[in-house]
Every structure is written in structure tokens, then in C-alpha cells.
Short mmCIF file of C-alpha atoms in Angstrom, two decimals:
data_model
loop_
_atom_site.label_atom_id
_atom_site.label_comp_id
_atom_site.label_asym_id
_atom_site.label_seq_id
_atom_site.Cartn_x
_atom_site.Cartn_y
_atom_site.Cartn_z
CA MET A 25 -32.14 32.30 -13.45
CA ALA A 26 -31.59 29.17 -12.52
CA SER A 27 -31.51 28.27 -8.57
CA PRO A 28 -28.18 27.71 -6.50
CA ASP A 29 -26.83 24.30 -6.09
CA PRO A 30 -28.19 22.99 -2.92
CA ALA A 31 -25.75 23.76 0.36
CA PRO A 32 -23.96 19.74 0.91
CA PRO A 33 -26.17 17.66 4.11
CA PRO A 34 -24.35 19.30 7.81
CA HIS A 35 -20.74 17.20 8.27
CA THR A 36 -20.33 16.69 4.83
CA ALA A 37 -18.09 18.02 1.96
CA ALA A 38 -18.87 17.77 -1.77
CA VAL A 39 -16.00 16.37 -3.68
CA ALA A 40 -15.73 15.54 -7.66
CA GLY A 41 -19.88 16.08 -6.93
CA VAL A 42 -19.58 13.64 -4.73
CA PRO A 43 -21.07 13.88 -0.64
CA VAL A 44 -18.30 12.35 1.25
CA ASP A 45 -19.20 12.37 4.90
CA ILE A 46 -15.69 14.20 6.69
CA ARG A 47 -17.14 12.63 10.69
CA HIS A 48 -15.26 9.83 11.80
CA TRP A 49 -17.05 6.33 11.84
CA VAL A 50 -16.79 4.44 15.36
CA GLY A 51 -19.31 1.34 16.48
CA GLY A 52 -22.19 2.26 13.52
CA LYS A 53 -22.37 5.31 14.16
CA ARG A 54 -20.88 9.05 12.76
CA VAL A 55 -18.86 10.58 16.04
CA THR A 56 -16.73 14.65 15.19
CA SER A 57 -13.92 14.97 17.86
CA ALA A 58 -15.20 18.21 19.04
CA THR A 59 -14.13 16.35 23.04
CA ALA A 60 -10.58 15.30 21.91
CA ALA A 61 -10.53 19.16 20.24
CA ALA A 62 -11.60 20.37 23.86
CA SER A 63 -9.33 18.15 26.38
CA SER A 64 -6.40 19.22 24.16
CA GLY A 65 -7.42 22.86 23.06
CA ALA A 66 -6.73 21.18 19.10
CA SER A 67 -8.61 22.68 15.92
CA ALA A 68 -11.12 19.22 15.93
CA THR A 69 -11.10 19.83 12.26
CA PHE A 70 -7.96 19.79 9.24
CA THR A 71 -7.93 20.47 5.89
CA ASP A 72 -7.53 18.13 3.25
CA HIS A 73 -6.25 20.13 -0.46
CA SER A 74 -5.77 18.65 -3.36
CA PRO A 75 -3.31 18.15 -5.56
CA LEU A 76 -4.16 18.46 -8.82
CA ASP A 77 -4.41 22.58 -7.69
CA GLY A 78 -3.91 22.61 -3.99
CA ALA A 79 -7.43 24.11 -3.31
CA PRO A 80 -9.12 22.76 -0.51
CA LEU A 81 -11.45 19.44 -0.37
CA ALA A 82 -13.08 19.41 2.70
CA GLU A 83 -12.10 19.73 6.55
CA ILE A 84 -12.09 16.43 8.37
CA ALA A 85 -12.83 15.69 11.74
CA ARG A 86 -9.57 15.19 13.37
CA GLY A 87 -9.35 11.87 16.03
CA GLY A 88 -7.49 12.15 19.12
CA PRO A 89 -6.87 9.97 21.92
CA ALA A 90 -10.41 10.16 22.99
CA GLU A 91 -11.57 8.52 19.76
CA ALA A 92 -8.74 6.35 18.77
CA ARG A 93 -10.34 5.11 22.63
CA ALA A 94 -12.87 4.48 21.62
CA ALA A 95 -12.66 2.89 17.85
CA VAL A 96 -11.23 -0.13 19.42
CA VAL A 97 -13.14 0.04 22.75
CA ALA A 98 -16.19 0.20 20.21
CA ALA A 99 -14.72 -2.78 17.73
CA ARG A 100 -13.13 -4.93 21.62
CA ASP A 101 -17.10 -5.40 22.01
CA ALA A 102 -17.95 -6.22 18.96
CA PHE A 103 -15.28 -8.56 18.97
CA PRO A 104 -16.80 -12.12 20.20
CA GLY A 105 -20.80 -11.66 17.70
CA TRP A 106 -18.32 -11.01 14.20
CA ALA A 107 -15.64 -14.16 15.61
CA ALA A 108 -18.77 -16.10 16.43
CA THR A 109 -20.02 -15.68 13.03
CA PRO A 110 -19.30 -18.69 11.14
CA PRO A 111 -17.25 -17.94 8.64
CA PHE A 112 -19.86 -18.29 5.19
CA GLU A 113 -22.10 -15.74 6.61
CA ARG A 114 -18.89 -13.59 6.92
CA ALA A 115 -17.47 -14.45 3.11
CA ARG A 116 -21.28 -13.56 1.93
CA LEU A 117 -20.41 -9.93 4.09
CA LEU A 118 -17.42 -9.33 2.76
CA HIS A 119 -19.12 -10.15 -1.71
CA ALA A 120 -21.96 -7.28 -0.52
CA VAL A 121 -18.82 -5.19 0.26
CA ALA A 122 -17.16 -5.31 -3.30
CA ASP A 123 -19.95 -5.62 -3.92
CA GLY A 124 -21.09 -1.99 -3.54
CA VAL A 125 -17.80 -0.65 -3.84
CA GLU A 126 -18.89 -1.64 -7.48
CA ALA A 127 -21.93 0.11 -7.27
CA ARG A 128 -19.88 3.39 -6.68
CA ILE A 129 -16.34 2.62 -8.70
CA GLU A 130 -17.56 5.69 -10.24
CA ASP A 131 -17.57 7.89 -7.36
CA LEU A 132 -14.98 6.00 -6.17
CA ALA A 133 -12.77 7.16 -8.83
CA ALA A 134 -13.41 10.90 -9.07
CA VAL A 135 -13.12 11.21 -5.75
CA GLU A 136 -9.74 9.79 -4.98
CA THR A 137 -8.02 11.09 -8.14
CA ALA A 138 -9.24 14.28 -6.59
CA ASP A 139 -7.12 12.93 -3.22
CA ASN A 140 -5.10 12.05 -4.07
CA GLY A 141 -4.03 13.29 -7.78
CA ALA A 142 -3.87 9.61 -9.13
CA LEU A 143 -4.85 9.23 -12.82
CA LEU A 144 -8.54 8.72 -13.36
CA ARG A 145 -8.85 6.98 -15.60
CA SER A 146 -6.59 4.08 -13.43
CA HIS A 147 -8.85 4.45 -11.20
CA ARG A 148 -11.73 3.56 -12.40
CA ARG A 149 -10.92 0.81 -14.49
CA GLY A 150 -7.78 -0.50 -12.47
CA VAL A 151 -7.49 0.47 -8.83
CA MET A 152 -11.10 0.63 -7.41
CA PRO A 153 -11.81 -2.12 -9.78
CA ARG A 154 -8.83 -4.83 -7.71
CA VAL A 155 -10.84 -3.52 -4.59
CA ALA A 156 -13.79 -5.47 -5.00
CA HIS A 157 -11.71 -8.13 -5.79
CA ASN A 158 -9.28 -8.10 -2.27
CA LEU A 159 -12.60 -7.83 -0.88
CA ARG A 160 -13.43 -11.36 -3.22
CA TYR A 161 -10.29 -12.78 -3.01
CA PHE A 162 -10.52 -12.78 1.10
CA ALA A 163 -14.20 -13.75 1.12
CA ASP A 164 -13.31 -16.79 -0.97
CA ARG A 165 -10.23 -17.77 1.01
CA LEU A 166 -11.69 -17.80 3.99
CA LEU A 167 -13.69 -20.25 2.57
CA ALA A 168 -10.51 -22.68 0.99
CA LEU A 169 -8.71 -22.11 4.15
CA SER A 170 -7.60 -24.85 5.27
CA HIS A 171 -4.03 -27.77 6.54
CA ASP A 172 -4.71 -31.68 5.71
CA ASP A 173 -4.87 -33.51 9.29
CA PHE A 174 -2.20 -35.53 10.55
CA GLU A 175 -1.59 -37.71 12.90
CA THR A 176 1.66 -38.75 15.47
CA ARG A 177 2.05 -41.81 16.92
CA GLY A 178 -2.38 -42.27 16.09
CA HIS A 179 -3.18 -38.88 17.37
CA THR A 180 -4.77 -36.40 15.68
CA ASN A 181 -3.53 -33.04 14.71
CA HIS A 182 -6.30 -30.74 13.45
CA VAL A 183 -4.70 -27.02 12.48
CA SER A 184 -6.64 -24.29 12.75
CA TRP A 185 -7.81 -20.09 12.19
CA ASP A 186 -8.51 -18.69 14.97
CA PRO A 187 -9.52 -14.57 14.76
CA THR A 188 -8.23 -12.76 17.53
CA GLY A 189 -8.86 -9.24 18.27
CA PRO A 190 -8.70 -5.57 17.14
CA ALA A 191 -6.35 -4.44 14.19
CA VAL A 192 -5.06 -1.41 14.19
CA LEU A 193 -4.81 -0.56 9.99
CA ILE A 194 -2.62 2.43 9.53
CA THR A 195 -3.18 3.07 5.78
CA PRO A 196 -1.31 5.22 2.85
CA TRP A 197 -1.86 7.84 0.41
CA ASN A 198 -0.51 6.77 -2.79
CA ALA A 199 -2.69 3.94 -3.26
CA PRO A 200 -5.45 4.85 -0.63
CA LEU A 201 -8.56 2.82 -0.65
CA MET A 202 -6.78 -0.35 -1.96
CA LEU A 203 -4.24 -0.47 -0.49
CA ALA A 204 -6.77 -0.55 2.65
CA SER A 205 -8.69 -2.95 1.55
CA TRP A 206 -6.10 -5.57 1.43
CA LYS A 207 -5.66 -4.96 5.13
CA ILE A 208 -8.87 -4.65 6.02
CA ALA A 209 -10.41 -7.90 3.02
CA PRO A 210 -7.92 -10.56 5.33
CA ALA A 211 -8.81 -8.99 8.54
CA LEU A 212 -11.97 -8.98 8.81
CA ALA A 213 -12.48 -12.65 7.12
CA ALA A 214 -9.85 -14.10 9.18
CA GLY A 215 -13.21 -13.35 12.47
CA ASN A 216 -10.63 -9.46 13.95
CA THR A 217 -12.79 -6.45 14.31
CA VAL A 218 -10.47 -3.37 12.63
CA VAL A 219 -9.74 0.14 13.50
CA LEU A 220 -8.54 2.11 9.93
CA LYS A 221 -7.06 4.85 10.91
CA PRO A 222 -6.24 6.15 6.39
CA ALA A 223 -3.73 8.95 5.79
CA GLU A 224 -4.26 12.55 6.62
CA TRP A 225 -3.38 14.07 3.30
CA THR A 226 -5.74 11.36 1.83
CA PRO A 227 -8.60 10.05 3.70
CA LEU A 228 -11.52 10.52 2.36
CA THR A 229 -12.62 7.34 0.26
CA ALA A 230 -11.80 5.46 3.64
CA SER A 231 -14.53 7.24 4.54
CA LEU A 232 -16.86 6.33 1.74
CA PHE A 233 -16.05 3.21 2.24
CA ALA A 234 -17.09 3.08 6.25
CA ASP A 235 -21.08 4.37 3.76
CA ILE A 236 -20.46 0.78 2.00
CA ALA A 237 -19.70 -1.31 4.14
CA HIS A 238 -22.25 0.29 6.65
CA GLN A 239 -24.77 -0.40 3.38
CA ALA A 240 -24.63 -3.71 2.69
CA GLY A 241 -24.81 -4.66 6.52
CA LEU A 242 -21.87 -4.91 7.91
CA PRO A 243 -22.40 -5.16 11.59
CA ALA A 244 -22.32 -1.83 14.06
CA GLY A 245 -17.91 -2.06 15.95
CA VAL A 246 -17.19 -3.91 12.96
CA LEU A 247 -15.56 -1.64 10.78
CA ASN A 248 -14.21 1.90 12.34
CA VAL A 249 -12.06 4.86 10.67
CA VAL A 250 -10.94 7.84 12.63
CA GLN A 251 -8.84 10.96 11.04
CA GLY A 252 -6.21 12.70 11.08
CA TYR A 253 -2.66 13.03 12.60
CA GLY A 254 -0.43 10.15 13.46
CA ALA A 255 0.60 11.05 16.60
CA GLU A 256 -2.27 11.92 17.76
CA VAL A 257 -4.32 9.51 17.12
CA GLY A 258 -2.58 6.63 15.46
CA GLU A 259 0.17 6.75 18.88
CA PRO A 260 -2.81 5.60 21.05
CA LEU A 261 -4.56 3.52 18.31
CA VAL A 262 -1.03 1.46 17.76
CA ALA A 263 -0.41 1.60 21.63
CA ASP A 264 -3.86 0.70 22.80
CA PRO A 265 -3.77 -2.52 24.91
CA ASP A 266 -7.44 -3.88 23.48
CA VAL A 267 -5.18 -3.70 20.80
CA ARG A 268 -3.82 -6.94 19.05
CA ARG A 269 -3.48 -7.28 15.75
CA ILE A 270 -1.05 -3.74 13.69
CA SER A 271 0.07 -2.88 10.37
CA PHE A 272 1.47 -0.61 9.11
CA THR A 273 2.30 0.04 5.58
CA GLY A 274 4.73 3.64 5.64
CA SER A 275 7.96 5.03 6.36
CA VAL A 276 10.26 2.78 8.35
CA PRO A 277 10.91 5.31 10.70
CA THR A 278 7.44 5.23 11.75
CA ALA A 279 7.89 1.21 12.15
CA ARG A 280 10.52 1.95 14.55
CA ARG A 281 7.94 4.01 16.79
CA ILE A 282 5.09 1.93 15.81
CA ALA A 283 6.57 -1.49 16.90
CA ALA A 284 8.28 0.15 20.02
CA ALA A 285 4.47 0.92 21.61
CA ALA A 286 3.34 -2.16 20.64
CA ALA A 287 5.93 -4.39 22.39
CA GLU A 288 4.76 -2.75 25.16
CA HIS A 289 1.83 -5.57 24.46
CA LEU A 290 3.20 -7.99 22.79
CA VAL A 291 1.20 -6.80 20.22
CA PRO A 292 2.26 -9.01 16.44
CA CYS A 293 3.37 -6.71 13.51
CA SER A 294 3.54 -6.81 9.57
CA PHE A 295 5.20 -2.82 8.27
CA GLU A 296 5.31 -3.36 4.46
CA LEU A 297 7.73 0.29 4.16
CA GLY A 298 9.83 2.01 2.29
CA GLY A 299 11.78 0.75 -1.54
CA LYS A 300 14.97 1.10 -3.56
CA SER A 301 14.69 -1.05 -5.90
CA PRO A 302 17.21 -2.08 -8.67
CA LEU A 303 15.50 -2.98 -12.57
CA LEU A 304 18.99 -5.23 -13.75
CA VAL A 305 18.95 -4.65 -17.63
CA PHE A 306 21.79 -6.99 -19.27
CA ALA A 307 22.43 -6.66 -23.48
CA ASP A 308 20.45 -9.76 -24.10
CA ALA A 309 17.42 -8.45 -23.46
CA ASP A 310 15.03 -6.94 -25.23
CA PRO A 311 16.57 -3.18 -25.62
CA GLU A 312 12.91 -1.55 -25.92
CA LEU A 313 10.88 -4.22 -23.36
CA ALA A 314 13.56 -2.98 -20.49
CA ALA A 315 13.15 0.50 -22.37
CA GLY A 316 9.62 0.46 -20.90
CA LEU A 317 9.97 -1.45 -17.51
CA ALA A 318 12.28 1.46 -17.01
CA VAL A 319 8.95 4.34 -17.56
CA GLU A 320 6.62 2.09 -16.24
CA GLN A 321 8.76 3.17 -13.01
CA PHE A 322 7.07 6.22 -13.75
CA ASP A 323 3.67 5.01 -12.93
CA ASN A 324 1.93 7.62 -10.09
CA ALA A 325 4.06 10.78 -10.14
CA GLY A 326 6.51 7.58 -8.41
CA GLN A 327 4.69 7.25 -6.21
CA VAL A 328 4.75 3.78 -5.85
CA CYS A 329 6.79 1.91 -2.75
CA LEU A 330 7.96 -1.24 -5.57
CA ALA A 331 9.10 0.77 -7.83
CA ALA A 332 12.87 -0.21 -9.13
CA THR A 333 13.87 3.70 -8.88
CA ARG A 334 17.68 2.02 -9.49
CA ILE A 335 18.10 1.67 -13.29
CA LEU A 336 22.34 -1.09 -13.24
CA VAL A 337 22.70 -1.49 -16.98
CA GLU A 338 25.38 -3.90 -18.83
CA GLU A 339 27.33 -1.04 -20.23
CA SER A 340 27.56 -2.55 -23.43
CA ALA A 341 23.58 -1.91 -23.58
CA ARG A 342 23.92 1.81 -22.05
CA ASP A 343 23.77 3.32 -24.57
CA THR A 344 21.01 1.82 -27.37
CA PHE A 345 19.04 1.45 -23.26
CA LEU A 346 19.09 5.07 -23.29
CA GLY A 347 18.16 5.81 -26.78
CA HIS A 348 14.71 3.86 -26.04
CA PHE A 349 13.83 4.83 -22.54
CA LEU A 350 15.10 8.72 -24.22
CA ASP A 351 12.38 8.14 -27.04
CA ARG A 352 9.46 6.61 -24.86
CA VAL A 353 10.08 9.52 -21.87
CA THR A 354 8.97 12.06 -24.76
CA LYS A 355 6.66 10.78 -25.67
CA LEU A 356 4.60 10.69 -21.91
CA THR A 357 1.96 14.22 -21.09
CA GLN A 358 2.37 14.96 -17.69
CA GLY A 359 -0.82 16.97 -16.59
CA ASP A 360 -4.51 16.80 -15.09
CA PRO A 361 -5.70 12.69 -13.93
CA ARG A 362 -9.06 13.30 -14.39
CA ASP A 363 -8.17 13.84 -18.31
CA GLU A 364 -7.78 10.02 -20.44
CA ALA A 365 -5.07 11.38 -22.61
CA THR A 366 -2.16 12.95 -19.44
CA ASP A 367 0.06 9.53 -17.76
CA VAL A 368 1.84 11.66 -15.38
CA GLY A 369 -0.29 13.70 -12.57
CA PRO A 370 1.35 15.64 -9.62
CA THR A 371 2.94 14.26 -6.98
CA ILE A 372 0.66 14.15 -3.81
CA HIS A 373 1.92 17.81 -1.87
CA PRO A 374 3.76 20.43 -1.61
CA ARG A 375 5.56 19.51 0.71
CA HIS A 376 6.19 16.42 -1.15
CA VAL A 377 7.57 18.46 -3.79
CA GLU A 378 9.74 20.63 -2.44
CA ARG A 379 11.33 16.83 -0.88
CA VAL A 380 11.38 15.13 -3.97
CA ASP A 381 13.10 18.30 -5.64
CA GLY A 382 15.34 18.44 -2.26
CA PHE A 383 16.87 14.71 -3.05
CA VAL A 384 17.33 15.97 -7.04
CA ARG A 385 18.83 19.00 -6.48
CA ARG A 386 21.55 18.15 -4.15
CA ALA A 387 22.63 15.43 -6.26
CA LEU A 388 22.56 17.65 -9.24
CA GLU A 389 25.42 19.53 -6.88
CA ALA A 390 27.15 16.59 -6.02
CA GLY A 391 27.81 15.37 -9.42
CA ALA A 392 24.95 14.25 -11.26
CA LYS A 393 23.67 14.84 -14.00
CA ALA A 394 20.22 14.87 -15.49
CA ALA A 395 19.79 13.32 -19.36
CA THR A 396 16.04 14.38 -18.62
CA GLY A 397 13.49 15.96 -15.93
CA GLY A 398 16.00 17.42 -13.18
CA GLY A 399 12.72 19.65 -11.66
CA ARG A 400 9.80 20.94 -11.17
CA ASN A 401 7.17 21.35 -14.39
CA GLU A 402 7.29 24.44 -15.07
CA ARG A 403 4.08 24.71 -17.35
CA LEU A 404 2.14 23.06 -15.51
CA GLY A 405 3.45 24.80 -11.77
CA GLY A 406 1.99 23.68 -8.31
CA ASN A 407 2.92 20.10 -7.48
CA TYR A 408 3.85 19.19 -10.58
CA TYR A 409 7.56 17.01 -11.12
CA LEU A 410 9.50 16.15 -14.16
CA PRO A 411 10.07 12.70 -14.46
CA THR A 412 13.03 12.59 -14.00
CA LEU A 413 16.83 10.42 -15.35
CA LEU A 414 19.77 11.23 -13.25
CA THR A 415 23.36 9.16 -14.21
CA ASP A 416 26.85 9.76 -12.68
CA VAL A 417 26.14 8.91 -10.00
CA ALA A 418 27.93 7.09 -7.03
CA GLN A 419 26.73 4.28 -5.24
CA ASP A 420 27.69 5.59 -1.47
CA SER A 421 24.97 8.61 -2.31
CA GLU A 422 22.63 8.87 -1.18
CA ILE A 423 20.08 9.54 -4.60
CA VAL A 424 21.42 5.56 -5.08
CA GLN A 425 20.63 4.95 -1.59
CA GLU A 426 17.82 6.34 0.21
CA GLU A 427 14.02 6.27 -0.79
CA VAL A 428 12.62 9.47 -3.27
CA PHE A 429 9.39 8.74 -3.20
CA GLY A 430 8.84 10.56 -7.20
CA PRO A 431 9.33 10.43 -10.74
CA VAL A 432 12.70 10.09 -10.09
CA LEU A 433 15.12 7.40 -11.10
CA THR A 434 18.92 7.21 -11.52
CA LEU A 435 20.78 5.56 -13.72
CA GLN A 436 24.22 3.72 -13.85
CA THR A 437 26.20 0.88 -15.37
CA PHE A 438 27.96 -2.72 -14.52
CA PRO A 439 31.13 -4.61 -16.23
CA ASP A 440 29.76 -6.55 -19.37
CA GLY A 441 29.57 -10.40 -18.48
CA ASP A 442 29.43 -9.26 -14.71
CA GLU A 443 26.72 -10.06 -13.12
CA ASP A 444 28.38 -10.76 -9.76
CA GLU A 445 28.84 -6.88 -9.77
CA ALA A 446 25.66 -6.53 -10.98
CA VAL A 447 23.97 -8.82 -8.23
CA ARG A 448 26.21 -7.17 -5.88
CA LEU A 449 25.16 -3.53 -7.20
CA ALA A 450 21.11 -4.39 -5.97
CA ASN A 451 21.73 -5.71 -3.74
CA ASP A 452 24.10 -3.32 -1.79
CA THR A 453 20.87 -0.55 -0.40
CA ARG A 454 19.38 -1.03 3.29
CA PHE A 455 15.98 -1.94 1.40
CA GLY A 456 14.89 -5.05 -0.28
CA LEU A 457 11.78 -5.00 -0.59
CA ALA A 458 11.34 -5.94 -4.75
CA ALA A 459 13.03 -6.15 -8.01
CA THR A 460 13.40 -6.03 -11.44
CA LEU A 461 15.57 -7.65 -14.44
CA ALA A 462 15.75 -8.35 -17.98
CA THR A 463 16.74 -10.38 -19.59
CA GLY A 464 16.95 -12.51 -23.01
CA ASP A 465 18.99 -15.25 -20.73
CA ARG A 466 16.01 -18.06 -18.44
CA GLU A 467 19.48 -19.90 -17.24
CA ARG A 468 20.40 -16.62 -16.13
CA ALA A 469 17.43 -15.01 -15.11
CA ASP A 470 17.54 -17.61 -12.54
CA ARG A 471 20.91 -17.51 -11.31
CA VAL A 472 19.78 -13.87 -10.95
CA GLY A 473 16.71 -14.25 -9.68
CA ALA A 474 18.27 -15.95 -6.22
CA ARG A 475 20.61 -14.19 -5.61
CA LEU A 476 18.59 -10.97 -5.00
CA VAL A 477 17.10 -9.72 -2.02
CA ALA A 478 13.83 -8.70 -2.63
CA GLY A 479 10.43 -9.99 -1.26
CA THR A 480 9.30 -10.02 -4.83
CA VAL A 481 11.48 -10.35 -8.63
CA TRP A 482 9.52 -9.97 -11.62
CA VAL A 483 11.60 -10.93 -14.86
CA ASN A 484 11.34 -8.97 -17.43
CA CYS A 485 7.73 -7.72 -16.59
CA PHE A 486 6.58 -5.29 -13.97
CA PHE A 487 3.76 -5.18 -10.87
CA VAL A 488 2.08 -8.60 -12.06
CA ARG A 489 0.82 -9.55 -8.19
CA ASP A 490 -1.42 -12.12 -7.20
CA LEU A 491 -2.62 -12.29 -3.63
CA SER A 492 -2.16 -15.92 -3.96
CA ALA A 493 1.38 -14.42 -2.96
CA PRO A 494 3.09 -13.88 -0.78
CA PHE A 495 4.29 -10.42 -0.06
CA GLY A 496 6.77 -8.01 1.57
CA GLY A 497 10.04 -7.52 2.31
CA SER A 498 13.27 -7.88 3.16
CA ARG A 499 15.74 -5.97 4.85
CA ALA A 500 14.50 -2.24 5.64
CA SER A 501 11.83 -2.89 3.58
CA GLY A 502 9.37 -4.50 6.26
CA ILE A 503 8.49 -7.80 8.29
CA GLY A 504 6.39 -10.41 7.52
CA ARG A 505 4.32 -11.51 4.55
CA GLU A 506 0.64 -10.94 3.72
CA GLY A 507 -1.20 -12.68 0.76
CA GLY A 508 -2.97 -15.94 0.50
CA ASP A 509 -3.16 -17.72 3.18
CA TRP A 510 0.56 -15.92 4.88
CA SER A 511 -2.61 -12.44 5.58
CA PHE A 512 -4.61 -15.59 7.69
CA ASP A 513 -1.59 -16.32 9.36
CA PHE A 514 -0.53 -12.34 10.02
CA TYR A 515 -4.45 -12.12 11.35
CA CYS A 516 -5.38 -15.42 13.12
CA ASP A 517 -3.68 -17.27 16.29
CA LEU A 518 -3.22 -20.68 14.98
CA LYS A 519 -4.50 -23.72 17.00
CA ASN A 520 -3.28 -27.36 16.64
CA THR A 521 -5.32 -29.49 18.56
CA VAL A 522 -4.16 -33.64 18.49
CA THR A 523 -6.70 -35.65 19.85
CA ALA A 524 -6.11 -39.62 21.15
CA PRO A 525 -7.81 -43.01 19.98
CA LYS A 526 -9.06 -43.70 22.79
CA GLY A 527 -10.31 -41.92 26.31
CA TRP A 528 -14.13 -42.04 24.45
CA ALA A 529 -17.22 -42.80 26.88
CA ARG A 530 -19.32 -46.07 24.72
CA HIS A 531 -22.00 -44.47 24.27
CA GLY A 532 -25.46 -47.50 22.83
#
């Protein structure tokens, strides 16, 4: 008779066969939430469920004000030493963390797929390697960071980037570790210390990352991870007077609350928020290319902030485009994201499925038609929502104006040859995160692209991202830009030192 599997160590959950510590990581050690629970009466843990089948994955330490304060104090106390660490040593440690990520890509991929439902093949081949790349890029960029000295009436100006202090980083659930590393890497490279609060629906790979960073030699207190709900641990984090930077990716309402809290202490914020991005398809576009771009918007079950969910097609190209699009959709496989053949997995949570379905049901009741999809995948059940395209939608309707954040697209048309109307429709929301343009005319691409309100415009492509490029949104899609030197501009205080040509003591 085979012996039973050994029980996991205390405070550890086995997720996809990988042991994950469920406690916070504060000041270089693991911490439970017993103190917060005793003072608030709340449970010391919360349950993390898998979107694959709804099964509980782990009981996660549930932070509160005590854990928030402890993490900020740990970051504050570690800051002087980390800020004084020479840039080449900070860069070396970031490369060591990247080495640790690459050594555990399989573990990280398996855990994140179980936790957020995105495709395992994507995590293995793209997302987790990108985590390591984020770390390496900003490590190398730190060593290249410079500005040419310049003269003013014979005086020399020298620009430098100074570390600022503890940074609070609050990350979303749709790409948990990749988006966390996108913030952690420049913050640490800049010489700041970090308190990371991952989304409560997807906390697991952040815990693994803390272990990897510790094993790579990152000093205690330089990186801290606290888990829990925004109202319980997020709010005291962003209101803490010792915090000097806040970076948040998430919803507009939450950003407003963070901004209000940060204003008390004049803490700079970087916000990457919602999107309702357009995909403009002109009649001169390659129809196969245009349809392929549209189908790409179902990536990660549509849970991508940059997704071009509003398809705007030149009237004479509508039927051709729709035919190619629907043909491609029929070839998509929806199912278990651990299966290599799967193209579309589940949405993140039962509450989110209900939210997505609510948008679609209200649109259909208002007169929209479902060209494909339009409801839950009854065959698969659970959190699986069919890739959906809605037609006959009004420009001022909820489904066109509000972010659904699921596998739901809308189709509208504009008159032939009317670039002004195409641009008007594209810009007619409160958002401005990204835009995608399909056309065979280079001059048109330049004309239209220049008029689109967006932080990123893709022409005949989608989701091509370079860390050297500025990233962020316009209007309600965010505040600030990160990437390249823009990240250092945010995470640092820029200093200009002006030196006179005379006044030096003469020696020898």
C-alpha cells in the first residue's frame, strides 16, 4: 500500500504541486496576521479560489493596519542602506533575482495559471520570461542612466536621480507577477524600498517572488509583501506618512480613493487605469490582418486593460471583416488553460463573470445583437464566458462607454472615407489608454494616429511592447508614464547641481 503524501509544512499550501507560503513577507521574515485579527475581530485569513474550477487553493494571511504599518516601517528602516548601495550592486542583485525567476519558471507558471486562469503555455513561454526581462532591463538601464552636463553662463549643471524612500505598489489580478515586476524592478533599481500588495484574487506568485528575492540576496526590508483586501490593508498603506511613492494599476474609483489619501502627504502617484480602446479598420486594410487583430482581443479571456474592445469598421468593409472575424472565432478553443490546445480560458471569479454577463444582458435588452457568443459557456460552466461580439450598439450606450474587462467586443461602422467620424467615435469615451489602427495607407495611418487620444497607438499590430517606451494612459486611463527613463523620473527625485567655475581653494 502506497504511503500518503506528506502534509505540507505549516503556513504552506500546495498549489499545482508547488509549496507556497501563505504568510506576509515583512522585514526579511514571514509574518502571520494574528495581531490584526485580534485587534479588529476579522478572520486572520481569507480563501483564495482557483478560477479553473472554483476549488480553494489556500487560506491566505489577511493583513490589516498593523501589517501595513509593519511593512512600511521595515521598508523605511531598510531604505538608507539600500539607497546607499552602489548602483552596480543594486543591478547585480536584480540580475540575481532574475536568475531565480528563470530557474523557477515552471513553478511560477503552474501556480499563476491555477490562481488567475490565464493560459499555462503563455505563462511558460511569455509571461514569466518577461518577469525576468523586466528585472534585467531596469538593472541595466540603471547603469546607463545619465544626462549630459550643460553650461549656464559658465556654470556647470549636473542632473542626478535620487532615491526617494518606501514605494507602495498595488497590482491587479489579470497579470499578477508580470505587472508586479514591471513596478518592482524600477523602484528597486532607483534605490527605493518596496511594499507590494498583490490583488486578493491572485496573491500566490507574489509570495513565491518574495522567496526568490530573499534567496538571491536582497537585503531584509528592501522588498515586503502584504496580502489582503484593499479596504483593510491597502488603505492604511497608501495613507502612511512614511510612504514616498505609490504606483497602482486597477480601477478608476479605487485610484480616486488612493489619490485622496496620497494628497494628505503630497505623495506622487502613478496610475494605470481602465481602458475602452478602439480598433479602427479601414477598407484598405488587409482583411485577414484586421480580423486577426480583432480576435487577439480575446487574449486572457478579454481581461487585458489594453484590449481594443470597440471595433470601428469602414462601412464598405463591414461584411468582409465580419466574415473573416467569425471564421476565426469558430476556430478558437475554449477550455482548461493548462491544455496546450486551449486559446481562451476562464474569467477570474464568479463575481466577475456575473459582472461581465450583466453588461451583455443589458446590451441585448437595449437592442444589441450577438454576432457570436452572448452568454456563459454552458458546456464548460463555472467561470467560462463565450467570446462575444455585439452589433447594433449605440455610441452612448453602456456597453460602448464602460469597461467590461471580459471577452466582449462591440462592432460599429463609420461612413466610407470619413476619417473625421472614425476619429470622433474612437475618441468619444472618457478613456484613453490605447488604440489600434488597421489600414494599408501609410499617410492615413500617420494622419489618424496623430489624432487618436491614447497613450499607445498600434498600427497593423497589437500588444507590441518595449520597456524603453513610455507607457500610460490619457484622460481617465491614468496619470503619468512609466518605462525607460520615465520610470526613474517617477521613482526618483531629480536633482540639478549647479557648480560655479571659481571659488575653489588652491592646493599645492
